[in-house]
């Protein structure tokens, strides 16, 4: 695999759980040398099950392509090597609570004294400053306090969260994007930048359409289940043997649908999207009565051939077996040093036609401690001394 666009960029990551590590993984996917600094106890995610031969599947999901260095942050013996590591970084990335990096000696002010052009990236819960800067947060809190829970679910149902921890992945993506922009500016002669990404802010941003509805109507949007608040029919429908997703985004598409179904009366009655939205209950009832007469596969094949956006509702096994997923190499395998062969979701990005998947498996705790310290100039005997002193941990 050819070097990625970020080949030669060194990222030092101080991060736990999902958002920060996911940002680091995206940068590693693009070719950056991401060195994950962990305490001797490791990233908190390492303690989350289920486990594969002692390794957390939760941790494996967002840490591929990195090197792990396990260091006691209180150790003065390890400090000079950590200073070399951080001082030589292009990017310092963290999602620790406010003040934690300063207590370790690697707050922005000191890091910038060591390296004025560093890109210092912070992923926080509600913001790096302001009235909520010291609040703890985790994804369900951000979903609840961003409005997302209030619009998720069917009419009349209690509030619901999305199944995935979407706030973490959005924040990680935002952080990686902002870091790349800052590195691009720096390459053109700019200075180092500070990047701040808030998990809750990211969830507001991905609800822009719903917020537009709220601002336009000046009232709380109603839950619509799987249906769109803007277009109809645009939702999940039952079939004879399962469910399918159908998205009609234009009057022309709706006319094609009605022709395929032999229901020109519906085409006349619901000719515009405004008419379809106003009469959606009747329209959905009529379409459901038709779709339950045949299988998902039959409907998807037929409507797809007519050029309509339609899809199967797949469980994970069906997604894994999908031929386009296989073609895009979205289910990947790595050789892990203790687990053996592991599967995971690959990178959704491609460069020059190739997926940007990093070539190495997620690291074991301290797997690369010796390797990185020796790269920084430590003699093997010095590493042995640090290990004996408890300053660093090897895998």
Short mmCIF file of C-alpha atoms in Angstrom, two decimals:
data_model
loop_
_atom_site.label_atom_id
_atom_site.label_comp_id
_atom_site.label_asym_id
_atom_site.label_seq_id
_atom_site.Cartn_x
_atom_site.Cartn_y
_atom_site.Cartn_z
CA UNK A 1 0.00 0.00 0.00
CA UNK A 2 1.42 3.40 -0.99
CA UNK A 3 2.07 6.06 1.70
CA UNK A 4 -0.98 8.13 2.56
CA UNK A 5 -1.36 11.90 2.09
CA UNK A 6 -0.30 12.50 5.71
CA UNK A 7 2.83 10.38 5.49
CA UNK A 8 5.58 12.07 7.52
CA UNK A 9 3.14 13.78 9.90
CA UNK A 10 3.53 12.75 13.54
CA UNK A 11 0.47 12.90 15.80
CA UNK A 12 0.79 12.42 19.56
CA UNK A 13 -2.59 11.36 20.91
CA UNK A 14 -3.64 11.60 24.56
CA UNK A 15 -7.17 10.26 24.33
CA UNK A 16 -9.68 7.83 25.82
CA UNK A 17 -12.81 6.05 24.70
CA UNK A 18 -14.13 7.15 21.28
CA UNK A 19 -14.08 10.73 19.97
CA UNK A 20 -10.36 11.51 20.37
CA UNK A 21 -9.19 8.02 19.39
CA UNK A 22 -11.47 8.04 16.35
CA UNK A 23 -9.93 11.33 15.20
CA UNK A 24 -6.48 9.82 15.65
CA UNK A 25 -7.49 6.72 13.72
CA UNK A 26 -8.75 8.79 10.77
CA UNK A 27 -5.40 10.61 10.67
CA UNK A 28 -3.61 7.25 10.81
CA UNK A 29 -5.80 6.02 7.95
CA UNK A 30 -4.44 8.93 5.93
CA UNK A 31 -0.86 7.91 6.65
CA UNK A 32 0.07 9.87 9.79
CA UNK A 33 2.32 8.27 12.39
CA UNK A 34 -0.06 8.33 15.35
CA UNK A 35 1.58 7.62 18.71
CA UNK A 36 -1.02 6.88 21.35
CA UNK A 37 0.20 7.86 24.81
CA UNK A 38 -1.49 5.78 27.52
CA UNK A 39 -1.11 5.48 31.26
CA UNK A 40 -0.02 2.09 32.64
CA UNK A 41 -3.74 1.35 33.11
CA UNK A 42 -4.38 2.09 29.45
CA UNK A 43 -7.14 3.86 27.54
CA UNK A 44 -10.41 3.51 29.48
CA UNK A 45 -11.85 1.71 26.46
CA UNK A 46 -9.55 -1.24 27.13
CA UNK A 47 -11.77 -2.08 30.11
CA UNK A 48 -14.98 -2.32 28.07
CA UNK A 49 -16.22 -5.74 26.92
CA UNK A 50 -16.84 -7.86 25.00
CA UNK A 51 -13.29 -9.20 24.82
CA UNK A 52 -11.40 -11.12 22.17
CA UNK A 53 -8.67 -13.14 23.91
CA UNK A 54 -8.32 -10.42 26.52
CA UNK A 55 -8.49 -7.44 24.14
CA UNK A 56 -11.50 -5.10 24.19
CA UNK A 57 -13.52 -5.16 20.97
CA UNK A 58 -14.60 -1.63 21.89
CA UNK A 59 -10.96 -0.47 21.91
CA UNK A 60 -10.09 -2.36 18.72
CA UNK A 61 -12.85 -0.52 16.84
CA UNK A 62 -11.23 2.95 16.95
CA UNK A 63 -7.49 2.46 17.38
CA UNK A 64 -6.10 0.76 14.28
CA UNK A 65 -2.90 2.02 12.70
CA UNK A 66 -1.42 3.52 15.88
CA UNK A 67 1.59 2.88 18.08
CA UNK A 68 1.03 2.61 21.84
CA UNK A 69 3.44 4.08 24.41
CA UNK A 70 2.52 3.41 28.04
CA UNK A 71 3.96 5.98 30.44
CA UNK A 72 3.41 6.97 34.06
CA UNK A 73 2.52 10.68 33.67
CA UNK A 74 3.83 11.43 37.16
CA UNK A 75 7.27 9.98 36.51
CA UNK A 76 10.09 12.51 36.29
CA UNK A 77 12.28 9.75 34.80
CA UNK A 78 9.97 9.53 31.79
CA UNK A 79 9.44 13.29 31.45
CA UNK A 80 12.48 14.09 29.29
CA UNK A 81 11.53 11.41 26.78
CA UNK A 82 7.93 12.58 26.73
CA UNK A 83 9.16 16.13 26.18
CA UNK A 84 11.11 14.94 23.15
CA UNK A 85 8.08 13.09 21.83
CA UNK A 86 5.64 15.97 22.27
CA UNK A 87 8.17 18.61 21.24
CA UNK A 88 8.73 16.85 17.91
CA UNK A 89 5.05 16.34 17.11
CA UNK A 90 3.23 17.99 14.25
CA UNK A 91 -0.08 17.49 16.05
CA UNK A 92 -0.97 17.02 19.72
CA UNK A 93 -4.49 15.64 20.06
CA UNK A 94 -6.46 15.06 23.27
CA UNK A 95 -9.97 14.66 24.64
CA UNK A 96 -9.13 14.74 28.35
CA UNK A 97 -11.03 16.80 30.92
CA UNK A 98 -10.06 20.45 31.21
CA UNK A 99 -6.80 20.85 33.16
CA UNK A 100 -5.62 17.25 32.74
CA UNK A 101 -3.04 18.07 30.08
CA UNK A 102 -1.74 21.00 32.12
CA UNK A 103 -1.31 18.73 35.16
CA UNK A 104 0.76 16.35 33.02
CA UNK A 105 2.86 19.27 31.80
CA UNK A 106 1.51 19.27 28.24
CA UNK A 107 -1.02 22.07 28.16
CA UNK A 108 -1.03 24.19 25.03
CA UNK A 109 1.15 26.96 26.45
CA UNK A 110 4.05 24.67 27.38
CA UNK A 111 3.75 22.55 24.24
CA UNK A 112 3.86 25.66 22.09
CA UNK A 113 6.98 26.83 23.92
CA UNK A 114 8.61 23.57 22.86
CA UNK A 115 7.17 23.69 19.34
CA UNK A 116 5.60 26.98 18.15
CA UNK A 117 4.19 25.46 14.94
CA UNK A 118 2.38 22.52 16.55
CA UNK A 119 -1.30 21.97 15.78
CA UNK A 120 -2.91 21.56 19.19
CA UNK A 121 -6.30 19.85 18.88
CA UNK A 122 -8.79 19.55 21.75
CA UNK A 123 -12.00 17.52 21.66
CA UNK A 124 -14.24 18.52 24.57
CA UNK A 125 -17.73 17.79 25.81
CA UNK A 126 -19.44 21.18 25.63
CA UNK A 127 -16.54 23.48 24.73
CA UNK A 128 -13.03 24.28 25.92
CA UNK A 129 -14.35 27.31 27.81
CA UNK A 130 -17.68 28.83 28.78
CA UNK A 131 -20.24 27.95 31.48
CA UNK A 132 -20.22 24.18 30.75
CA UNK A 133 -16.47 23.75 30.22
CA UNK A 134 -16.03 21.67 33.40
CA UNK A 135 -19.09 19.46 32.92
CA UNK A 136 -18.55 15.77 32.30
CA UNK A 137 -20.25 14.35 29.26
CA UNK A 138 -20.79 11.21 27.25
CA UNK A 139 -22.68 10.59 24.02
CA UNK A 140 -26.18 10.09 25.43
CA UNK A 141 -25.87 13.40 27.28
CA UNK A 142 -24.98 15.21 24.06
CA UNK A 143 -27.82 13.56 22.18
CA UNK A 144 -30.20 14.57 24.96
CA UNK A 145 -28.97 18.18 25.20
CA UNK A 146 -28.62 18.80 21.46
CA UNK A 147 -32.29 18.17 20.67
CA UNK A 148 -31.55 14.87 18.92
CA UNK A 149 -33.37 12.70 21.45
CA UNK A 150 -36.43 14.96 21.22
CA UNK A 151 -36.89 14.25 17.49
CA UNK A 152 -35.97 10.55 17.46
CA UNK A 153 -38.66 7.87 17.49
CA UNK A 154 -42.27 7.57 16.40
CA UNK A 155 -45.05 10.04 17.24
CA UNK A 156 -46.28 9.44 20.78
CA UNK A 157 -43.23 7.39 21.77
CA UNK A 158 -40.95 8.46 24.64
CA UNK A 159 -37.65 10.13 23.67
CA UNK A 160 -35.08 7.81 22.10
CA UNK A 161 -31.37 8.02 21.27
CA UNK A 162 -29.76 6.83 18.07
CA UNK A 163 -28.29 3.34 18.38
CA UNK A 164 -24.69 4.38 17.70
CA UNK A 165 -22.73 6.92 19.74
CA UNK A 166 -23.00 9.34 16.85
CA UNK A 167 -21.68 12.34 18.76
CA UNK A 168 -18.31 10.65 19.24
CA UNK A 169 -17.87 9.81 15.57
CA UNK A 170 -19.03 13.23 14.36
CA UNK A 171 -16.66 15.00 16.77
CA UNK A 172 -13.78 12.73 15.76
CA UNK A 173 -14.44 13.41 12.09
CA UNK A 174 -14.68 17.17 12.72
CA UNK A 175 -11.40 17.12 14.65
CA UNK A 176 -9.55 15.19 11.94
CA UNK A 177 -10.89 17.54 9.25
CA UNK A 178 -9.85 20.64 11.21
CA UNK A 179 -6.40 19.20 11.91
CA UNK A 180 -5.87 18.56 8.19
CA UNK A 181 -6.93 22.13 7.38
CA UNK A 182 -4.49 23.50 9.97
CA UNK A 183 -1.66 21.34 8.61
CA UNK A 184 -2.42 22.56 5.08
CA UNK A 185 -2.22 26.19 6.23
CA UNK A 186 1.03 25.51 8.06
CA UNK A 187 2.59 23.99 4.95
CA UNK A 188 1.91 27.26 3.14
CA UNK A 189 3.89 29.19 5.72
CA UNK A 190 1.23 29.62 8.36
CA UNK A 191 1.59 29.21 12.08
CA UNK A 192 0.47 26.43 14.36
CA UNK A 193 -3.19 26.51 15.25
CA UNK A 194 -5.35 25.48 18.19
CA UNK A 195 -8.34 23.35 17.19
CA UNK A 196 -11.38 23.11 19.46
CA UNK A 197 -14.18 20.64 18.73
CA UNK A 198 -17.20 20.16 20.99
CA UNK A 199 -19.19 16.92 20.92
CA UNK A 200 -22.52 18.65 21.54
CA UNK A 201 -21.84 21.32 18.91
CA UNK A 202 -21.20 18.59 16.36
CA UNK A 203 -24.61 17.07 17.01
CA UNK A 204 -26.31 20.44 16.52
CA UNK A 205 -24.50 20.76 13.20
CA UNK A 206 -25.69 17.39 11.85
CA UNK A 207 -29.27 18.35 12.71
CA UNK A 208 -29.13 21.50 10.55
CA UNK A 209 -32.22 20.48 8.59
CA UNK A 210 -34.27 19.92 11.72
CA UNK A 211 -33.08 23.22 13.17
CA UNK A 212 -34.11 24.92 9.91
CA UNK A 213 -37.59 23.43 10.44
CA UNK A 214 -37.65 24.70 14.02
CA UNK A 215 -36.56 28.23 13.06
CA UNK A 216 -39.06 28.36 10.17
CA UNK A 217 -42.04 27.12 12.20
CA UNK A 218 -40.99 28.54 15.56
CA UNK A 219 -42.10 25.38 17.34
CA UNK A 220 -40.72 22.00 18.34
CA UNK A 221 -40.56 19.63 15.34
CA UNK A 222 -42.66 16.48 15.73
CA UNK A 223 -41.19 13.00 15.74
CA UNK A 224 -41.74 11.26 12.43
CA UNK A 225 -40.31 7.78 13.03
CA UNK A 226 -38.45 6.69 9.90
CA UNK A 227 -40.23 9.27 7.77
CA UNK A 228 -38.64 12.50 6.54
CA UNK A 229 -39.99 15.79 7.91
CA UNK A 230 -39.52 17.31 4.43
CA UNK A 231 -40.37 14.67 1.80
CA UNK A 232 -42.97 11.96 1.25
CA UNK A 233 -42.92 9.07 0.77
CA UNK A 234 -39.47 8.84 2.32
CA UNK A 235 -39.38 6.15 5.01
CA UNK A 236 -39.27 2.44 5.88
CA UNK A 237 -42.10 0.26 4.56
CA UNK A 238 -43.00 -3.33 5.52
CA UNK A 239 -42.94 -5.98 2.81
CA UNK A 240 -44.13 -9.59 2.68
CA UNK A 241 -40.93 -10.83 4.30
CA UNK A 242 -39.19 -7.83 5.88
CA UNK A 243 -38.74 -4.11 5.35
CA UNK A 244 -37.38 -1.75 2.73
CA UNK A 245 -36.41 1.91 2.58
CA UNK A 246 -37.98 4.06 -0.13
CA UNK A 247 -37.00 7.67 -0.79
CA UNK A 248 -39.01 9.72 -3.28
CA UNK A 249 -37.27 13.07 -3.72
CA UNK A 250 -39.10 14.59 -6.71
CA UNK A 251 -42.49 14.71 -8.36
CA UNK A 252 -41.02 12.85 -11.33
CA UNK A 253 -39.89 10.00 -9.08
CA UNK A 254 -43.36 9.80 -7.56
CA UNK A 255 -44.96 9.59 -11.00
CA UNK A 256 -42.59 6.73 -11.90
CA UNK A 257 -43.47 4.94 -8.65
CA UNK A 258 -47.19 5.21 -9.30
CA UNK A 259 -46.73 3.92 -12.84
CA UNK A 260 -44.75 0.92 -11.56
CA UNK A 261 -47.47 0.20 -9.00
CA UNK A 262 -50.32 0.70 -11.45
CA UNK A 263 -51.81 3.43 -9.27
CA UNK A 264 -52.19 6.48 -11.49
CA UNK A 265 -54.92 7.65 -9.13
CA UNK A 266 -52.26 8.24 -6.47
CA UNK A 267 -50.14 10.16 -8.98
CA UNK A 268 -53.03 12.49 -9.64
CA UNK A 269 -54.10 12.93 -6.01
CA UNK A 270 -50.56 13.43 -4.66
CA UNK A 271 -48.90 15.14 -7.61
CA UNK A 272 -46.82 17.56 -5.49
CA UNK A 273 -44.67 17.03 -2.43
CA UNK A 274 -46.85 19.51 -0.53
CA UNK A 275 -49.90 17.34 -1.29
CA UNK A 276 -47.99 14.20 -0.29
CA UNK A 277 -46.86 15.71 3.00
CA UNK A 278 -50.35 16.96 3.82
CA UNK A 279 -51.94 13.61 2.98
CA UNK A 280 -49.07 11.41 4.17
CA UNK A 281 -51.16 9.13 6.45
CA UNK A 282 -53.47 8.17 3.57
CA UNK A 283 -50.57 7.84 1.14
CA UNK A 284 -48.54 5.63 3.50
CA UNK A 285 -51.56 3.43 4.16
CA UNK A 286 -52.14 2.94 0.42
CA UNK A 287 -48.49 2.17 -0.32
CA UNK A 288 -48.16 -0.20 2.63
CA UNK A 289 -51.13 -2.23 1.41
CA UNK A 290 -49.29 -2.69 -1.90
CA UNK A 291 -45.78 -3.36 -0.58
CA UNK A 292 -46.85 -6.15 1.80
CA UNK A 293 -47.99 -8.22 -1.20
CA UNK A 294 -44.45 -9.05 -2.35
CA UNK A 295 -40.96 -9.65 -0.97
CA UNK A 296 -38.32 -7.08 -0.19
CA UNK A 297 -36.02 -8.47 -2.87
CA UNK A 298 -38.74 -8.30 -5.51
CA UNK A 299 -39.62 -4.70 -4.71
CA UNK A 300 -36.02 -3.53 -4.48
CA UNK A 301 -35.12 -5.15 -7.81
CA UNK A 302 -38.19 -3.73 -9.54
CA UNK A 303 -38.01 -0.19 -8.19
CA UNK A 304 -34.24 0.02 -8.52
CA UNK A 305 -34.56 -0.93 -12.18
CA UNK A 306 -36.99 1.98 -12.55
CA UNK A 307 -34.32 4.35 -11.23
CA UNK A 308 -35.87 4.97 -7.80
CA UNK A 309 -33.87 5.26 -4.55
CA UNK A 310 -34.78 2.07 -2.70
CA UNK A 311 -32.93 -0.30 -0.38
CA UNK A 312 -33.19 -3.35 1.81
CA UNK A 313 -33.26 -3.07 5.59
CA UNK A 314 -30.25 -5.26 6.35
CA UNK A 315 -28.97 -6.76 9.56
CA UNK A 316 -25.20 -6.74 10.10
CA UNK A 317 -24.74 -10.18 8.52
CA UNK A 318 -26.47 -8.95 5.39
CA UNK A 319 -24.31 -5.84 5.24
CA UNK A 320 -21.14 -7.92 5.62
CA UNK A 321 -22.24 -10.19 2.76
CA UNK A 322 -23.17 -7.30 0.45
CA UNK A 323 -21.12 -7.37 -2.78
CA UNK A 324 -20.56 -3.59 -2.89
CA UNK A 325 -19.30 -3.63 0.70
CA UNK A 326 -16.84 -6.35 -0.31
CA UNK A 327 -15.79 -4.38 -3.42
CA UNK A 328 -15.18 -1.25 -1.32
CA UNK A 329 -13.22 -3.32 1.24
CA UNK A 330 -15.34 -1.93 4.06
CA UNK A 331 -14.97 -5.12 6.12
CA UNK A 332 -11.25 -5.50 6.68
CA UNK A 333 -8.94 -7.92 8.49
CA UNK A 334 -5.78 -7.39 10.49
CA UNK A 335 -3.27 -9.64 12.21
CA UNK A 336 -3.33 -8.68 15.90
CA UNK A 337 -0.30 -9.68 18.02
CA UNK A 338 -2.38 -11.42 20.70
CA UNK A 339 -5.85 -11.95 19.23
CA UNK A 340 -4.78 -13.18 15.81
CA UNK A 341 -7.06 -12.41 12.86
CA UNK A 342 -9.56 -9.67 13.66
CA UNK A 343 -12.26 -8.09 11.54
CA UNK A 344 -13.33 -4.49 11.61
CA UNK A 345 -14.94 -1.74 9.60
CA UNK A 346 -12.51 -0.33 7.04
CA UNK A 347 -11.93 3.26 6.04
CA UNK A 348 -14.74 4.96 4.07
CA UNK A 349 -12.16 7.12 2.24
CA UNK A 350 -10.20 6.22 -0.87
CA UNK A 351 -7.11 7.86 -2.34
CA UNK A 352 -6.14 7.15 -5.96
CA UNK A 353 -8.70 4.35 -6.00
CA UNK A 354 -7.34 2.55 -2.93
CA UNK A 355 -8.91 2.50 0.54
CA UNK A 356 -6.94 4.53 3.06
CA UNK A 357 -7.02 1.75 5.63
CA UNK A 358 -3.97 1.76 7.89
CA UNK A 359 -1.87 -1.34 7.61
CA UNK A 360 -1.47 -2.25 11.28
CA UNK A 361 -3.85 -3.68 13.85
CA UNK A 362 -4.82 -1.73 16.98
CA UNK A 363 -1.90 -1.88 19.42
CA UNK A 364 -1.64 -3.75 22.67
CA UNK A 365 -0.93 -1.57 25.71
CA UNK A 366 2.66 -0.38 25.51
CA UNK A 367 3.37 -2.45 22.40
CA UNK A 368 5.61 0.26 20.94
CA UNK A 369 7.04 1.83 24.10
CA UNK A 370 10.55 0.51 23.51
CA UNK A 371 10.44 1.19 19.77
CA UNK A 372 9.37 4.84 20.16
CA UNK A 373 11.76 5.61 23.03
CA UNK A 374 14.69 4.21 21.08
CA UNK A 375 13.64 6.31 18.08
CA UNK A 376 13.83 9.32 20.42
CA UNK A 377 17.40 8.40 21.35
CA UNK A 378 17.02 6.23 24.42
CA UNK A 379 19.53 3.39 24.68
CA UNK A 380 18.10 -0.10 25.30
CA UNK A 381 19.59 -0.03 28.80
CA UNK A 382 17.82 3.28 29.50
CA UNK A 383 14.49 1.76 28.45
CA UNK A 384 15.17 -1.21 30.75
CA UNK A 385 15.90 1.21 33.59
CA UNK A 386 12.63 3.09 32.97
CA UNK A 387 10.71 -0.18 32.96
CA UNK A 388 12.33 -1.28 36.22
CA UNK A 389 11.46 2.08 37.79
CA UNK A 390 7.83 1.76 36.71
CA UNK A 391 8.11 4.90 34.58
CA UNK A 392 7.07 3.12 31.40
CA UNK A 393 5.31 -0.14 30.56
CA UNK A 394 6.08 -2.58 27.76
CA UNK A 395 3.46 -4.77 26.13
#
